[in-house]
Coordinates of C-alpha atoms in Angstrom, one line a residue:
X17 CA 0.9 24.7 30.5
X18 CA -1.1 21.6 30.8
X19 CA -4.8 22.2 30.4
X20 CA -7.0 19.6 32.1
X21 CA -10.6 18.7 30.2
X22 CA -13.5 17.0 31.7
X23 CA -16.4 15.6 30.3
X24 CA -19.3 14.6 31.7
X25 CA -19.3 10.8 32.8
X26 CA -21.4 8.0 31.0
X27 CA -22.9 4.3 32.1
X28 CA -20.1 2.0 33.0
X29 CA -19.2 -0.3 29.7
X30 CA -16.5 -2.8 30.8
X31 CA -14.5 -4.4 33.5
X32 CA -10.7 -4.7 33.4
X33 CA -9.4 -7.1 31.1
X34 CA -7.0 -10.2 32.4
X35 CA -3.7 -9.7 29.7
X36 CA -2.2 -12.8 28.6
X37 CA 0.3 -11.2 26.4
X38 CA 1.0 -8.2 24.1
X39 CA -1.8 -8.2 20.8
X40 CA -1.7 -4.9 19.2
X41 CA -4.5 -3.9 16.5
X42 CA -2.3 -2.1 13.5
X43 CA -1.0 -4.6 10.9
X44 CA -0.2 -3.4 6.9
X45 CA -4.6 -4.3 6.6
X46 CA -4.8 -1.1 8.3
X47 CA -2.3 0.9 5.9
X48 CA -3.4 2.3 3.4
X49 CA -2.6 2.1 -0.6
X50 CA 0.1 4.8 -0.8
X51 CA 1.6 3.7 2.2
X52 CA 2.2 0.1 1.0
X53 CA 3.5 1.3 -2.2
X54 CA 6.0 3.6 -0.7
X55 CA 7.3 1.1 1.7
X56 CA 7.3 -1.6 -0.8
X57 CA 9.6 1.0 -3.2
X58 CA 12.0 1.4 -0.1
X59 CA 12.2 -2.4 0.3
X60 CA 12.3 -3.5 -3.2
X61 CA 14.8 -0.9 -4.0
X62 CA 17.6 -1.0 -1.1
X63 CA 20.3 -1.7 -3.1
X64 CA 20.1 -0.2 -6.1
X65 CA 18.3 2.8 -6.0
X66 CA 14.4 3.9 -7.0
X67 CA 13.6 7.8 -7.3
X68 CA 11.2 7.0 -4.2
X69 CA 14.4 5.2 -1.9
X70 CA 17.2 7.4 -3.1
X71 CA 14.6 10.4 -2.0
X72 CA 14.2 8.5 1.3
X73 CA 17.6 8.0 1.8
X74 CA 18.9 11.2 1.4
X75 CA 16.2 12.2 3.9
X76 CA 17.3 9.9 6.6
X77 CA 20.7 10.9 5.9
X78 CA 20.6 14.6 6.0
X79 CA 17.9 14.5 9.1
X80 CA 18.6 16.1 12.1
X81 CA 17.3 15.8 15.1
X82 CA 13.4 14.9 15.1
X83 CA 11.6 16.6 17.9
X84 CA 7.7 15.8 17.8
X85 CA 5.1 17.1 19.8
X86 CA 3.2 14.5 22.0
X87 CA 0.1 15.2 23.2
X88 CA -1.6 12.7 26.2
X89 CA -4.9 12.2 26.7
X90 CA -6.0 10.5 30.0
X91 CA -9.4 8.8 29.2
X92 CA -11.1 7.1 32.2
X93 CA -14.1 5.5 33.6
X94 CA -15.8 6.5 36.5
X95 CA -14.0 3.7 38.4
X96 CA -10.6 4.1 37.6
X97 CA -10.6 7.7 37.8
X98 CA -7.5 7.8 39.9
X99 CA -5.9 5.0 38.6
X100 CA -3.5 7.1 36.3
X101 CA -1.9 9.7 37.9
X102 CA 0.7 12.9 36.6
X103 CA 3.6 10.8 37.7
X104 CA 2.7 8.1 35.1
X105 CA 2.5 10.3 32.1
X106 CA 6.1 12.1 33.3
X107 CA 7.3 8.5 33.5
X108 CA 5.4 7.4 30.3
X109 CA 7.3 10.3 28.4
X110 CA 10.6 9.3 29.9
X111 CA 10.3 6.0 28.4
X112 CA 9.9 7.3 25.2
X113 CA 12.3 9.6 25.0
X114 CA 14.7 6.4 26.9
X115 CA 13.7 4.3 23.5
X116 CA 13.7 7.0 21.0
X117 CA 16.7 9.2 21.7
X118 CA 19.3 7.1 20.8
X119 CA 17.7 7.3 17.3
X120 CA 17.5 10.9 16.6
X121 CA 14.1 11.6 17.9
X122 CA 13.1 12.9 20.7
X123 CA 9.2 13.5 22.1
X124 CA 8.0 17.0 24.0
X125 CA 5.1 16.8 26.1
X126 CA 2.6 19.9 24.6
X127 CA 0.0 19.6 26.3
X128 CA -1.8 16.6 29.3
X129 CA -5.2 16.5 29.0
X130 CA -7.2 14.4 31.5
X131 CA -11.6 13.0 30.5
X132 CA -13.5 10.8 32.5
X133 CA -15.6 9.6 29.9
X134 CA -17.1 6.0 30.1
X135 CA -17.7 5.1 26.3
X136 CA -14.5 6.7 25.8
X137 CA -12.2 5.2 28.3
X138 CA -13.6 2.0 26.4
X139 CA -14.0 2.8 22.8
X140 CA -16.1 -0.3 21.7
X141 CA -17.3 1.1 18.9
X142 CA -16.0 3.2 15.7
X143 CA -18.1 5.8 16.7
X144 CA -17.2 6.3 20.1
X145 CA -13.5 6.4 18.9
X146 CA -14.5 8.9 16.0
X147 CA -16.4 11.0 18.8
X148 CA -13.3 11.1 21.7
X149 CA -10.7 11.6 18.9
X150 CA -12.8 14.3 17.4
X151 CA -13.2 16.0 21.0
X152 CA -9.7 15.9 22.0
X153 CA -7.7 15.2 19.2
X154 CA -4.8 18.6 19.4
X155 CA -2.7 20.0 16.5
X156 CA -1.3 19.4 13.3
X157 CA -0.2 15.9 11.6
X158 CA 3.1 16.2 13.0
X159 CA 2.1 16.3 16.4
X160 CA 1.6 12.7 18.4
X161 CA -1.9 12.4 20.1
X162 CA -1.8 8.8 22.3
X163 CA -5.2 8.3 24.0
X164 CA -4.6 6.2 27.5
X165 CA -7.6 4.7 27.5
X166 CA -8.5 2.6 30.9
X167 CA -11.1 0.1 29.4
X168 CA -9.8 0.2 26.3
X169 CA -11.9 -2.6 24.2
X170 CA -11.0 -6.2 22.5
X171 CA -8.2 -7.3 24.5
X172 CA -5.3 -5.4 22.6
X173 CA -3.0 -3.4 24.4
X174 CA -2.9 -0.6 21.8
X175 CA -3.1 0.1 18.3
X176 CA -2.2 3.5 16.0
X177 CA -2.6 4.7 12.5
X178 CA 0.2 4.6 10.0
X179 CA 1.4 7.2 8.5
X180 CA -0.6 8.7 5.0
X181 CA -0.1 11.7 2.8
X182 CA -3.2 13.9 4.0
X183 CA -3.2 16.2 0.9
X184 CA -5.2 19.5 1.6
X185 CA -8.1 20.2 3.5
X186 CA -6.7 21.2 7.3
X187 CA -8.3 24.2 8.4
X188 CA -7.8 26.8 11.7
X189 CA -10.3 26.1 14.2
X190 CA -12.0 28.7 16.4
X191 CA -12.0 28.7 20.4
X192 CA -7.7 28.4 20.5
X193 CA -8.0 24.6 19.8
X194 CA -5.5 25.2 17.1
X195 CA -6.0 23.3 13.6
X196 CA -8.9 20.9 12.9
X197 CA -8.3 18.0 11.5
X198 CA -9.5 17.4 8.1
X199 CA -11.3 13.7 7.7
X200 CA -8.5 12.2 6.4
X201 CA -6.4 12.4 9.2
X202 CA -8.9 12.9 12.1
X203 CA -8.3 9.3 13.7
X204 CA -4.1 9.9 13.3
X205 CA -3.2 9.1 16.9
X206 CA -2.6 6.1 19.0
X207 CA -5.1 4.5 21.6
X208 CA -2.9 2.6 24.3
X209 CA -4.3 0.7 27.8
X210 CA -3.7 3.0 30.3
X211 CA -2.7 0.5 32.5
X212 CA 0.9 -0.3 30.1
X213 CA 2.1 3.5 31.4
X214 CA 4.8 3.1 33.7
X215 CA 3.5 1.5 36.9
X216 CA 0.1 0.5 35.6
X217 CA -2.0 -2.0 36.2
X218 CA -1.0 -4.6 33.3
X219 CA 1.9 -6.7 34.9
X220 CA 4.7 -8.0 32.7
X221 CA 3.2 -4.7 30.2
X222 CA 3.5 -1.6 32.8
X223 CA 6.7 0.1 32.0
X224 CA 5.2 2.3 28.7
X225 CA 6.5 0.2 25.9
X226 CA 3.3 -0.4 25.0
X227 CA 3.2 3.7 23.6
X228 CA 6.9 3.2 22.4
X229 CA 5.9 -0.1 20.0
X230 CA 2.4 2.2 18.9
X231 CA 4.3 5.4 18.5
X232 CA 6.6 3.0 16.0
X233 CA 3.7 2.2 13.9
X234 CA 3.1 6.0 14.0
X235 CA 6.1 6.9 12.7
X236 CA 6.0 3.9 9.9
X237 CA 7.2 1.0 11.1
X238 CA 5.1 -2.7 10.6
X239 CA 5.8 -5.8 12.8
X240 CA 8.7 -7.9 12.5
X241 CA 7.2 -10.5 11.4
X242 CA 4.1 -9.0 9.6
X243 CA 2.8 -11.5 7.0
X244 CA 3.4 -14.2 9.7
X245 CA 5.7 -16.3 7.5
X246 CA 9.0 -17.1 6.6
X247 CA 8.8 -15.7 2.6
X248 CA 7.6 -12.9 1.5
X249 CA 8.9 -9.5 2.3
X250 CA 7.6 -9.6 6.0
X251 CA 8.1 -5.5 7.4
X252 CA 9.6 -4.5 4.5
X253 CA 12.7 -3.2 6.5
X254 CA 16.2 -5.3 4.8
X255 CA 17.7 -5.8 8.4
X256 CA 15.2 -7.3 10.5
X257 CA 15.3 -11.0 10.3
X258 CA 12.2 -12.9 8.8
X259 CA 10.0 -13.7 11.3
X260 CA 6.9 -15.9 11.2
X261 CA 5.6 -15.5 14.6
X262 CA 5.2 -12.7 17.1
X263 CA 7.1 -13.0 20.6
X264 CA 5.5 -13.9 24.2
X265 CA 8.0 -12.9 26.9
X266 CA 11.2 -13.0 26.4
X267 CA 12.6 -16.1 25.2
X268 CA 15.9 -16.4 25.0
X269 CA 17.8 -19.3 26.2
X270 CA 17.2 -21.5 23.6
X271 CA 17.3 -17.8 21.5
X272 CA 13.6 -18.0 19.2
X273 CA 13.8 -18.7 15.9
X274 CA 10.6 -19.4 13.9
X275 CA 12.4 -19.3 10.2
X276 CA 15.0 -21.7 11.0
X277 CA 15.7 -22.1 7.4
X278 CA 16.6 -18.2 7.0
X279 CA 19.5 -16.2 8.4
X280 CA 18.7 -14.6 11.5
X281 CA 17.2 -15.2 14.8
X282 CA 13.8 -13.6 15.7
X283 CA 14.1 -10.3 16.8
X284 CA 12.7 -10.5 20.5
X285 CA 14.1 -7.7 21.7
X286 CA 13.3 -5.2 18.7
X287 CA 10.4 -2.8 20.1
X288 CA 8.5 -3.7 16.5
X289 CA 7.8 -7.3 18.3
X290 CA 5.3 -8.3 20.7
X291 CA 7.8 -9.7 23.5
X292 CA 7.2 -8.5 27.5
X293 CA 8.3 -4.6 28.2
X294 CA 11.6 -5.7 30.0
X295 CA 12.9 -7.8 26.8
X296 CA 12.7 -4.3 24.3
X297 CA 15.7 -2.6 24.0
X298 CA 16.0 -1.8 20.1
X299 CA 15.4 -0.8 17.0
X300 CA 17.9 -1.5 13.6
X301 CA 19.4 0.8 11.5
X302 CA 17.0 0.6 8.8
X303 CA 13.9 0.5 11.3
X304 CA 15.6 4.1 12.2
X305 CA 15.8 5.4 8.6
X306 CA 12.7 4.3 7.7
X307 CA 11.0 6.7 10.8
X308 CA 13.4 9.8 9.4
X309 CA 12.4 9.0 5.6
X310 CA 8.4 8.6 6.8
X311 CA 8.9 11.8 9.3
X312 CA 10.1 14.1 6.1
X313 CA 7.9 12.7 3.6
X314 CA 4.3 12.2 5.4
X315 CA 4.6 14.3 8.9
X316 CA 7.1 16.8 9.2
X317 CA 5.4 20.6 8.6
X318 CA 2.4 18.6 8.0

């Protein structure tokens, strides 16, 4: 049963905001140590074998079927009040499940929750973030919180936390709000323009791949061409191509290809890239055991 929440309304922050193209605010700055050094092991290690990547891989094989949680939480101004409606969050979940499923994980809506909450709905500030998250925020580590925000600040489309080993510390909250999160986990979720759900507002971005490129990032995947050049070890993933450059549309006639001196074209239509919502269609084989191998070691039964 979905359980609507209102809050009480605050001054108007922000305007909409004119989208050029897709900018997204997780990058590897935002991971932290253990996550680096995990993903760097997995890399490194491909072919012949850490403890940390033989442990991974053996978890990606022997995974089943993921099924995670999601959780939606319709944050709006005063203005746009009715400018999300219950079709779009059906529709947004559709699309996730229409990216995800043919990669062994699927998404279950828990629970819709919808807030009218100015300084939310913008989030201009750490605190306010801290404050909405803290509010609404539903569940256990495993469980996917995505914030649609309507105002949502500094021009990004989205942006979500990577995945972290959260230790101890979770206790059982009071009022039937299930677990609270502990601090080291109390931002894990995924703030995402409203306006990207299916049908939005945000042309060329409106049909909910914005929350399917975040909800990557959630489950441990960087951008394809994270470190913005052609050396280095980019996403840390063996089969995406090397990639200097992030993607704006959907070029592909002549096909993109920003390390022309290393195998591969640029992956435009991986969801991992910044291209236009009608040019994603996948995700690699590694990009897929990479989510199993962060779901068992950092969220499942978390």
């Amino acid at each position: 049963m979905y359980k609507p929440l209102l809050l009480a309304s605050l001054s108007l922050l922000a305007s909409a905001t004119d989208y050029k193209h897709f900018d997204c605010g997780t990058d590897s700055s935002a991971a932290t140590k253990d996550f680096l050094h995990m993903v760097q092991s997995l890399h490194s290690n491909t072919s012949h074998g850490s403890p940390a990547a033989r442990a991974a891989s053996l978890l990606a094989r022997d995974a089943g079927p993921i099924t995670v949680p999601a959780i939606f939480h319709i944050v709006t101004s005063t203005a746009k009040k009715n400018d999300i409606t219950p079709q779009m969050a059906q529709d947004q979940m559709h699309a996730l499940n229409g990216a995800y499923n043919a990669y062994n994980i699927r998404f279950s809506l828990a629970n819709l929750t919808w807030t009218i909450n100015d300084a939310w709905a913008l989030g201009a500030t750490d605190a306010d973030d801290l404050a909405m998250k803290q509010a609404l925020r539903q569940s256990t580590y495993a469980t996917l919180n995505i914030y649609f925000q309507t105002d949502l600040a500094g021009s990004i489309l989205g942006k979500c936390t990577l995945p972290s080993s959260i230790g101890v510390g979770v206790g059982v909250g009071s009022g039937g709000r299930g677990p609270v999160p502990a601090s080291v986990y109390a931002n894990d979720g995924c703030n995402v323009q409203a306006g990207t759900m299916p049908n939005g507002a945000v042309a060329g971005y409106n049909e909910g791949k914005t929350a399917v490129h975040e909800t990557g990032h959630w489950l441990g995947l960087l951008h394809v061409f994270e470190g913005n050049s052609c050396d280095g070890e980019g996403d840390f993933i063996a089969d995406t191509p090397q990639q200097s450059a992030s993607t704006d549309g959907c070029p592909t006639s002549p096909p993109k290809d920003s390390c022309p001196r290393v195998a591969g074209l640029d992956a435009v239509h991986n969801y991992m890239d910044y291209s236009a919502d009608a040019c994603y269609t996948v995700f690699t084989a590694l990009q897929q055991a990479r989510m199993a191998s962060m779901w068992g070691m950092y969220r499942e039964g978390k």
